[in-house]
Short mmCIF file of C-alpha atoms in Angstrom, two decimals:
data_model
loop_
_atom_site.label_atom_id
_atom_site.label_comp_id
_atom_site.label_asym_id
_atom_site.label_seq_id
_atom_site.Cartn_x
_atom_site.Cartn_y
_atom_site.Cartn_z
CA MET A 22 -17.75 25.52 17.51
CA SER A 23 -15.96 23.79 19.78
CA GLU A 24 -17.12 20.32 21.15
CA PRO A 25 -20.77 20.85 22.14
CA GLU A 26 -22.46 19.75 25.08
CA VAL A 27 -26.08 19.25 25.69
CA LYS A 28 -27.49 22.33 27.97
CA ARG A 29 -29.43 21.16 30.18
CA ARG A 30 -33.10 22.02 29.71
CA PRO A 31 -34.26 23.13 33.41
CA GLY A 32 -38.43 21.17 32.47
CA GLY A 33 -39.49 18.19 32.80
CA ARG A 34 -38.67 14.33 32.81
CA SER A 35 -39.53 14.09 29.07
CA ALA A 36 -36.44 17.11 28.40
CA ARG A 37 -33.93 15.67 31.36
CA VAL A 38 -34.11 12.45 28.95
CA ARG A 39 -33.78 13.44 26.20
CA ALA A 40 -30.58 15.44 27.21
CA ALA A 41 -29.05 12.44 29.23
CA VAL A 42 -29.53 10.07 26.00
CA LEU A 43 -27.80 12.96 23.75
CA ASP A 44 -25.38 13.61 25.94
CA ALA A 45 -24.50 9.73 25.87
CA THR A 46 -24.77 9.22 22.41
CA PHE A 47 -22.32 12.30 22.03
CA GLU A 48 -19.69 10.28 24.15
CA LEU A 49 -20.68 7.26 22.23
CA LEU A 50 -19.82 8.77 19.05
CA ARG A 51 -16.95 10.77 20.64
CA ALA A 52 -15.18 7.71 22.39
CA ARG A 53 -15.67 5.44 19.51
CA GLY A 54 -16.74 7.05 16.28
CA LEU A 55 -20.00 6.13 13.67
CA GLU A 56 -19.19 2.05 14.38
CA GLY A 57 -19.66 1.96 17.99
CA LEU A 58 -22.84 4.16 18.74
CA ARG A 59 -25.18 1.08 19.76
CA ILE A 60 -28.48 1.79 21.62
CA ALA A 61 -27.82 -1.02 24.22
CA GLU A 62 -24.73 1.58 25.27
CA VAL A 63 -26.63 4.25 24.90
CA ALA A 64 -29.08 3.50 27.31
CA ASP A 65 -26.82 1.76 29.91
CA ARG A 66 -24.84 5.29 29.84
CA ALA A 67 -27.86 7.60 30.07
CA GLY A 68 -29.57 5.49 33.17
CA VAL A 69 -32.43 4.89 31.11
CA HIS A 70 -34.18 1.66 29.28
CA GLU A 71 -33.39 0.69 25.90
CA THR A 72 -36.94 0.82 25.02
CA SER A 73 -37.62 4.34 25.69
CA ILE A 74 -35.26 5.13 23.21
CA TYR A 75 -36.82 3.37 20.93
CA ARG A 76 -40.20 4.54 21.85
CA ARG A 77 -38.62 8.05 21.06
CA TRP A 78 -36.82 8.33 18.90
CA GLY A 79 -37.41 5.18 16.59
CA SER A 80 -34.24 4.11 15.53
CA ARG A 81 -30.83 4.51 15.53
CA GLU A 82 -30.51 6.90 12.24
CA ASN A 83 -33.42 9.38 13.96
CA LEU A 84 -31.26 9.08 17.48
CA LEU A 85 -28.23 10.57 15.02
CA LEU A 86 -30.41 12.69 13.04
CA ASP A 87 -31.33 14.32 16.55
CA ALA A 88 -28.09 14.62 18.34
CA LEU A 89 -26.99 16.27 14.86
CA LEU A 90 -29.71 18.66 15.11
CA GLU A 91 -29.20 19.32 18.02
CA ILE A 92 -25.46 20.45 17.23
CA THR A 93 -26.77 22.75 14.57
CA GLU A 94 -28.24 24.52 17.53
CA GLN A 95 -25.31 24.78 18.95
CA LEU A 96 -23.94 26.02 16.03
CA ARG A 97 -22.56 29.48 16.63
CA VAL A 98 -23.28 31.84 13.89
CA PRO A 99 -21.13 34.82 13.98
CA ASP A 100 -22.80 38.84 14.28
CA THR A 101 -20.25 41.37 14.31
CA GLY A 102 -21.53 43.42 11.87
CA VAL A 103 -18.81 43.00 9.54
CA LEU A 104 -19.88 40.05 7.08
CA ARG A 105 -15.65 39.38 6.13
CA ASP A 106 -15.43 38.54 10.04
CA ASP A 107 -18.73 36.46 10.11
CA LEU A 108 -17.83 34.23 7.46
CA VAL A 109 -14.31 33.64 8.59
CA ALA A 110 -15.27 33.32 11.48
CA TYR A 111 -18.17 30.55 10.42
CA ALA A 112 -15.44 29.51 8.62
CA THR A 113 -12.85 28.59 10.72
CA ASP A 114 -15.48 27.59 13.54
CA LEU A 115 -16.30 23.95 10.73
CA ALA A 116 -12.66 23.81 10.09
CA ALA A 117 -12.12 23.04 13.83
CA PHE A 118 -15.27 21.37 14.62
CA LEU A 119 -14.95 18.45 12.49
CA ALA A 120 -11.37 18.32 13.60
CA THR A 121 -12.15 17.05 16.69
CA PRO A 122 -13.75 13.13 16.98
CA LEU A 123 -17.18 13.67 16.76
CA GLY A 124 -17.14 16.51 13.71
CA HIS A 125 -15.15 13.72 11.94
CA ALA A 126 -17.63 10.79 13.19
CA LEU A 127 -20.75 12.93 11.93
CA GLU A 128 -19.10 14.69 9.18
CA HIS A 129 -18.43 10.70 7.73
CA ALA A 130 -21.88 9.06 9.04
CA LEU A 131 -23.19 11.75 6.65
CA ALA A 132 -21.22 10.98 3.86
CA ALA A 133 -21.85 7.51 4.01
CA ALA A 134 -25.76 7.70 4.42
CA GLY A 135 -28.13 5.56 2.33
CA ASP A 136 -30.17 7.10 -0.01
CA ASP A 137 -33.30 5.36 1.49
CA PRO A 138 -36.20 7.89 1.90
CA ASP A 139 -36.02 7.72 5.94
CA ALA A 140 -32.50 8.36 5.72
CA ARG A 141 -33.30 11.16 2.89
CA ARG A 142 -35.64 12.83 5.05
CA ALA A 143 -33.03 12.57 7.95
CA ARG A 144 -30.25 13.92 6.20
CA ASP A 145 -32.62 16.86 4.32
CA ARG A 146 -33.65 18.35 7.35
CA TYR A 147 -30.10 18.39 8.59
CA TRP A 148 -28.28 20.32 5.54
CA ASP A 149 -31.78 21.95 5.89
CA ALA A 150 -31.10 23.47 9.00
CA ARG A 151 -27.73 24.78 9.19
CA ALA A 152 -28.05 26.02 5.57
CA SER A 153 -30.98 28.82 7.34
CA ARG A 154 -29.67 29.25 9.92
CA SER A 155 -25.89 30.47 7.88
CA ARG A 156 -27.04 32.45 5.54
CA GLN A 157 -28.43 34.69 8.18
CA ILE A 158 -24.79 35.64 8.16
CA VAL A 159 -25.56 36.54 4.15
CA THR A 160 -29.31 38.32 4.80
CA ARG A 161 -27.75 40.06 7.66
CA ALA A 162 -25.09 41.93 5.26
CA ILE A 163 -27.21 42.13 2.53
CA GLU A 164 -29.65 44.00 5.40
CA ARG A 165 -26.86 46.33 5.68
CA GLY A 166 -26.54 47.05 2.12
CA ASP A 167 -23.26 45.51 2.21
CA LEU A 168 -23.73 43.39 -0.58
CA PRO A 169 -26.39 43.81 -3.77
CA GLU A 170 -29.96 42.08 -2.61
CA THR A 171 -28.62 39.89 -6.41
CA VAL A 172 -26.71 37.74 -3.81
CA ASP A 173 -27.94 34.18 -3.52
CA PRO A 174 -27.40 33.50 0.04
CA ARG A 175 -27.54 30.02 0.34
CA MET A 176 -24.77 30.11 -2.49
CA VAL A 177 -22.08 31.80 -0.81
CA ILE A 178 -22.61 29.78 2.86
CA GLU A 179 -22.12 26.73 -0.16
CA MET A 180 -18.97 28.68 -2.00
CA LEU A 181 -17.60 29.00 1.71
CA VAL A 182 -18.19 25.22 3.40
CA SER A 183 -17.49 23.03 0.66
CA PRO A 184 -13.44 23.39 0.62
CA VAL A 185 -13.34 22.65 4.32
CA HIS A 186 -16.21 19.44 3.35
CA PHE A 187 -13.96 18.72 0.82
CA ARG A 188 -10.45 18.21 2.70
CA VAL A 189 -12.44 16.91 5.48
CA VAL A 190 -14.17 13.60 3.45
CA LEU A 191 -12.12 13.59 0.38
CA THR A 192 -8.61 14.61 0.24
CA ARG A 193 -7.94 14.53 3.90
CA GLU A 194 -5.99 17.05 3.71
CA PRO A 195 -5.32 19.56 6.91
CA ILE A 196 -7.26 22.63 6.90
CA GLU A 197 -4.30 25.51 7.55
CA PRO A 198 -4.52 28.32 10.01
CA GLY A 199 -5.25 30.74 6.70
CA MET A 200 -7.74 28.49 4.61
CA PRO A 201 -10.67 30.69 5.74
CA ALA A 202 -9.55 33.84 5.40
CA ARG A 203 -8.33 33.29 1.34
CA LEU A 204 -11.36 31.55 1.27
CA VAL A 205 -13.47 34.23 1.76
CA ASP A 206 -11.34 37.05 0.54
CA ALA A 207 -11.94 35.18 -3.08
CA LEU A 208 -15.56 34.44 -2.43
CA LEU A 209 -15.95 38.11 -1.73
CA GLY A 210 -13.62 40.24 -4.00
CA GLY A 211 -13.47 36.97 -7.05
CA ILE A 212 -9.31 35.18 -7.64
CA ALA A 213 -9.52 38.33 -10.50
CA PRO A 214 -9.19 40.42 -8.94
CA ARG A 215 -10.40 44.05 -11.69
CA SER A 216 -7.43 46.87 -11.69
CA PRO A 217 -7.91 49.62 -9.94
CA MET B 19 -16.48 13.79 -19.00
CA SER B 20 -19.01 10.87 -19.81
CA GLU B 21 -18.15 7.27 -18.61
CA PRO B 22 -14.45 6.90 -19.76
CA GLU B 23 -13.59 3.37 -21.73
CA VAL B 24 -9.65 2.26 -21.40
CA LYS B 25 -7.80 2.77 -23.90
CA ARG B 26 -6.63 0.25 -25.81
CA ARG B 27 -2.36 0.55 -26.25
CA PRO B 28 -0.62 -0.59 -28.51
CA GLY B 29 1.57 -2.69 -27.09
CA GLY B 30 2.35 -6.33 -25.91
CA ARG B 31 0.79 -8.62 -23.42
CA SER B 32 1.28 -6.72 -20.16
CA ALA B 33 -0.32 -3.46 -21.75
CA ARG B 34 -3.07 -5.49 -22.93
CA VAL B 35 -3.52 -7.48 -19.36
CA ARG B 36 -3.16 -4.16 -17.97
CA ALA B 37 -6.20 -2.73 -19.75
CA ALA B 38 -8.09 -6.06 -19.94
CA VAL B 39 -8.32 -5.88 -15.95
CA LEU B 40 -8.82 -2.30 -15.86
CA ASP B 41 -12.02 -2.53 -18.29
CA ALA B 42 -13.00 -5.11 -15.91
CA THR B 43 -13.23 -3.03 -13.08
CA PHE B 44 -15.04 -0.40 -14.85
CA GLU B 45 -17.38 -2.78 -16.24
CA LEU B 46 -18.09 -4.00 -12.61
CA LEU B 47 -17.53 -0.84 -10.46
CA ARG B 48 -20.25 -0.29 -13.53
CA ALA B 49 -22.80 -2.53 -12.60
CA ARG B 50 -22.29 -3.26 -8.79
CA GLY B 51 -20.81 -0.45 -7.60
CA LEU B 52 -17.45 -0.72 -5.21
CA GLU B 53 -19.29 -3.49 -3.16
CA GLY B 54 -19.80 -5.87 -6.05
CA LEU B 55 -15.86 -5.63 -6.73
CA ARG B 56 -14.12 -9.07 -6.58
CA ILE B 57 -11.09 -9.81 -7.45
CA ALA B 58 -11.91 -12.72 -8.47
CA GLU B 59 -14.67 -11.85 -10.64
CA VAL B 60 -12.21 -9.11 -12.65
CA ALA B 61 -9.93 -11.72 -13.35
CA ASP B 62 -12.96 -14.64 -14.33
CA ARG B 63 -14.30 -10.83 -16.94
CA ALA B 64 -10.55 -10.04 -18.08
CA GLY B 65 -9.59 -13.52 -18.65
CA VAL B 66 -6.59 -13.65 -17.20
CA HIS B 67 -5.71 -15.18 -14.01
CA GLU B 68 -6.07 -14.55 -10.29
CA THR B 69 -2.94 -13.87 -9.36
CA SER B 70 -1.71 -12.02 -12.16
CA ILE B 71 -3.45 -9.61 -11.15
CA TYR B 72 -2.55 -9.54 -7.67
CA ARG B 73 1.16 -10.08 -8.79
CA ARG B 74 0.59 -7.11 -10.80
CA TRP B 75 -2.16 -4.95 -8.48
CA GLY B 76 -1.07 -6.07 -5.03
CA SER B 77 -4.34 -5.94 -3.70
CA ARG B 78 -8.32 -4.46 -4.39
CA GLU B 79 -6.45 -1.30 -3.28
CA ASN B 80 -4.37 -0.94 -5.84
CA LEU B 81 -6.48 -1.78 -8.39
CA LEU B 82 -9.07 0.63 -7.39
CA LEU B 83 -6.65 2.96 -7.21
CA ASP B 84 -5.39 2.06 -10.61
CA ALA B 85 -8.42 2.57 -11.95
CA LEU B 86 -9.00 5.98 -10.52
CA LEU B 87 -5.57 7.60 -11.68
CA GLU B 88 -5.97 5.83 -15.86
CA ILE B 89 -10.32 7.86 -15.37
CA THR B 90 -7.65 10.51 -14.46
CA GLU B 91 -5.60 10.09 -17.36
CA GLN B 92 -8.62 10.64 -19.71
CA LEU B 93 -9.87 13.40 -17.60
CA ARG B 94 -10.19 16.27 -20.52
CA VAL B 95 -8.52 19.60 -19.03
CA PRO B 96 -10.46 22.29 -21.45
CA ASP B 97 -8.06 24.36 -23.69
CA THR B 98 -10.76 26.74 -24.95
CA GLY B 99 -8.28 29.82 -24.40
CA VAL B 100 -10.73 31.98 -22.39
CA LEU B 101 -10.58 30.75 -18.60
CA ARG B 102 -14.33 31.12 -18.03
CA ASP B 103 -14.95 28.68 -20.69
CA ASP B 104 -12.46 26.18 -19.40
CA LEU B 105 -13.63 26.62 -15.64
CA VAL B 106 -17.12 25.95 -16.10
CA ALA B 107 -16.67 23.05 -18.81
CA TYR B 108 -14.09 21.30 -16.43
CA ALA B 109 -17.31 21.19 -13.72
CA THR B 110 -19.70 20.52 -16.05
CA ASP B 111 -17.53 17.30 -16.80
CA LEU B 112 -17.11 16.92 -13.25
CA ALA B 113 -20.64 17.06 -12.69
CA ALA B 114 -21.31 14.59 -15.22
CA PHE B 115 -19.13 12.12 -14.56
CA LEU B 116 -20.08 11.55 -10.92
CA ALA B 117 -23.89 11.60 -11.73
CA THR B 118 -22.76 8.18 -13.77
CA PRO B 119 -22.42 4.98 -11.40
CA LEU B 120 -18.78 4.81 -12.34
CA GLY B 121 -18.03 8.33 -11.03
CA HIS B 122 -20.28 7.55 -8.00
CA ALA B 123 -18.69 4.54 -7.04
CA LEU B 124 -15.12 5.95 -7.56
CA GLU B 125 -16.21 9.18 -5.65
CA HIS B 126 -18.33 7.40 -2.98
CA ALA B 127 -15.41 5.00 -1.95
CA LEU B 128 -12.81 7.91 -2.03
CA ALA B 129 -15.74 9.17 1.21
CA ALA B 130 -15.22 5.79 2.91
CA ALA B 131 -11.91 4.62 2.45
CA GLY B 132 -9.74 4.16 5.55
CA ASP B 133 -6.74 6.15 7.01
CA ASP B 134 -3.66 3.35 7.02
CA PRO B 135 -0.66 4.27 4.96
CA ASP B 136 -1.46 2.29 1.81
CA ALA B 137 -4.83 3.88 2.03
CA ARG B 138 -3.59 7.54 2.20
CA ARG B 139 -0.67 6.82 -0.44
CA ALA B 140 -3.44 5.50 -1.89
CA ARG B 141 -5.38 8.51 -2.29
CA ASP B 142 -2.98 11.72 -2.17
CA ARG B 143 -1.57 10.06 -5.57
CA TYR B 144 -4.99 10.52 -6.95
CA TRP B 145 -5.76 13.42 -5.76
CA ASP B 146 -2.07 15.09 -7.28
CA ALA B 147 -2.84 14.09 -9.92
CA ARG B 148 -6.51 15.34 -10.05
CA ALA B 149 -5.34 18.77 -8.99
CA SER B 150 -1.94 18.67 -11.76
CA ARG B 151 -3.91 18.38 -14.33
CA SER B 152 -6.32 20.84 -13.66
CA ARG B 153 -4.63 23.29 -12.33
CA GLN B 154 -2.87 23.90 -15.77
CA ILE B 155 -6.34 25.84 -16.84
CA VAL B 156 -5.52 28.65 -13.88
CA THR B 157 -1.84 28.33 -15.46
CA ARG B 158 -2.15 28.33 -18.91
CA ALA B 159 -4.84 31.84 -17.98
CA ILE B 160 -1.65 33.18 -15.65
CA GLU B 161 0.44 32.68 -18.95
CA ARG B 162 -1.65 34.19 -20.92
CA GLY B 163 -1.98 37.65 -18.19
CA ASP B 164 -5.28 37.18 -17.72
CA LEU B 165 -4.92 36.64 -14.56
CA PRO B 166 -2.24 37.74 -11.98
CA GLU B 167 0.70 36.17 -11.56
CA THR B 168 -0.40 36.06 -7.35
CA VAL B 169 -3.80 33.70 -7.79
CA ASP B 170 -3.08 29.82 -6.45
CA PRO B 171 -3.91 27.55 -8.94
CA ARG B 172 -4.64 24.87 -6.54
CA MET B 173 -7.25 27.15 -4.24
CA VAL B 174 -8.82 28.04 -7.64
CA ILE B 175 -9.19 24.44 -8.67
CA GLU B 176 -10.11 23.48 -4.95
CA MET B 177 -13.35 25.95 -5.03
CA LEU B 178 -14.08 25.12 -8.21
CA VAL B 179 -14.59 21.39 -7.81
CA SER B 180 -15.92 21.31 -4.06
CA PRO B 181 -19.22 22.20 -3.92
CA VAL B 182 -19.62 19.48 -6.94
CA HIS B 183 -18.70 17.59 -4.90
CA PHE B 184 -19.80 18.63 -1.59
CA ARG B 185 -23.53 18.05 -3.23
CA VAL B 186 -22.46 14.17 -4.81
CA VAL B 187 -20.95 13.15 -0.93
CA LEU B 188 -22.89 14.82 1.73
CA THR B 189 -25.62 16.31 0.37
CA ARG B 190 -27.13 14.75 -1.99
CA GLU B 191 -28.47 17.43 -3.96
CA PRO B 192 -28.82 17.70 -7.48
CA ILE B 193 -26.96 20.02 -9.45
CA GLU B 194 -28.12 21.80 -11.72
CA PRO B 195 -28.00 22.61 -15.16
CA GLY B 196 -26.17 26.86 -14.46
CA MET B 197 -25.25 25.48 -11.55
CA PRO B 198 -20.64 25.20 -12.87
CA ALA B 199 -21.14 28.62 -15.07
CA ARG B 200 -22.46 30.43 -11.56
CA LEU B 201 -20.37 29.12 -9.99
CA VAL B 202 -17.43 30.25 -11.70
CA ASP B 203 -18.65 33.97 -12.95
CA ALA B 204 -18.82 34.52 -7.96
CA LEU B 205 -14.75 32.69 -8.34
CA LEU B 206 -13.68 34.93 -10.65
CA GLY B 207 -15.86 38.33 -10.36
CA GLY B 208 -16.41 37.97 -6.51
CA ILE B 209 -19.96 37.78 -4.80
CA ALA B 210 -19.22 41.55 -3.26
CA PRO B 211 -19.30 43.02 -7.14
CA ARG B 212 -17.06 46.79 -7.02
CA SER B 213 -20.15 49.68 -8.10
CA PRO B 214 -19.16 49.96 -11.07
#
């Protein structure tokens, strides 16, 4: 996905406040990364009282989590009917998102987050939401009979996205345009293909 | 590998100083993680002058890099003659090391490191050293004729280690004992095995 815009939901004041606050959060994250995310400034940009943010989200961490979950909901899960195409598109979108300032900020926030119970709960919710959406690519392929039922959808997605995250967080190497397709081909066919 | 001990090299005072300083660095990283690594304290533990450390390493970051490279040199690269066994052993050792306090500290230091030229150079040297050692597993398999020459050793290693790093740095999920073998089997044979 490219930089997602928060969808303006129809609905009451509560929904409008949430949208305005998340918009302001995304703007600040894009402009200055996680370090620059101050609740006072989010409130200012969103045109709401700081106390409204604390009342609704409780903490900066929870606001960040809500922003992450919002992005997850907007993460496109391709459904072309062809497993290889879906996987390549998914990895390509992920790499593109992580290359944006917003994606970069969120990724490094996740890497730097503590291991206290609140942080752990927030992180687990985020990764669970991500995984339960993305693994649909694999479960649909199993339902179509394109993959055996013994395949573990979670592992497939983990093996697909890990090298992308590895480069962004650890080695900081750029992700070449051809990398998603090479990853998918290795993943589907194996690196030691049997002789024809 | 388990927590490596710096090998006491035979040799002159310079080698003894380096060994003592790296030992002290490892001890402090183990005990308190990266935050607790102060040059003054390293000097104190190693029984050398603080200025000797600055003269030789220049900065805390360079000392950390030297510690990382030392660990890399001690990273066992299995050579059993069987590709699958080598890969499983390598991933298992990596997971075990990253689960130690020292491995955890170094991994999170790498994730949190900045992108200034010095940090980038240090990081590149570390990952290059790691990759050039570990890909021997794959090049040996190609030489034995167990893998086609078209296989990219770097990609194989990247696909093997990424899911391990992904869990340690991002999702913080534990690595189950069976995970390295499952990764290796998926990697070698593909997740969509052809019908027999």
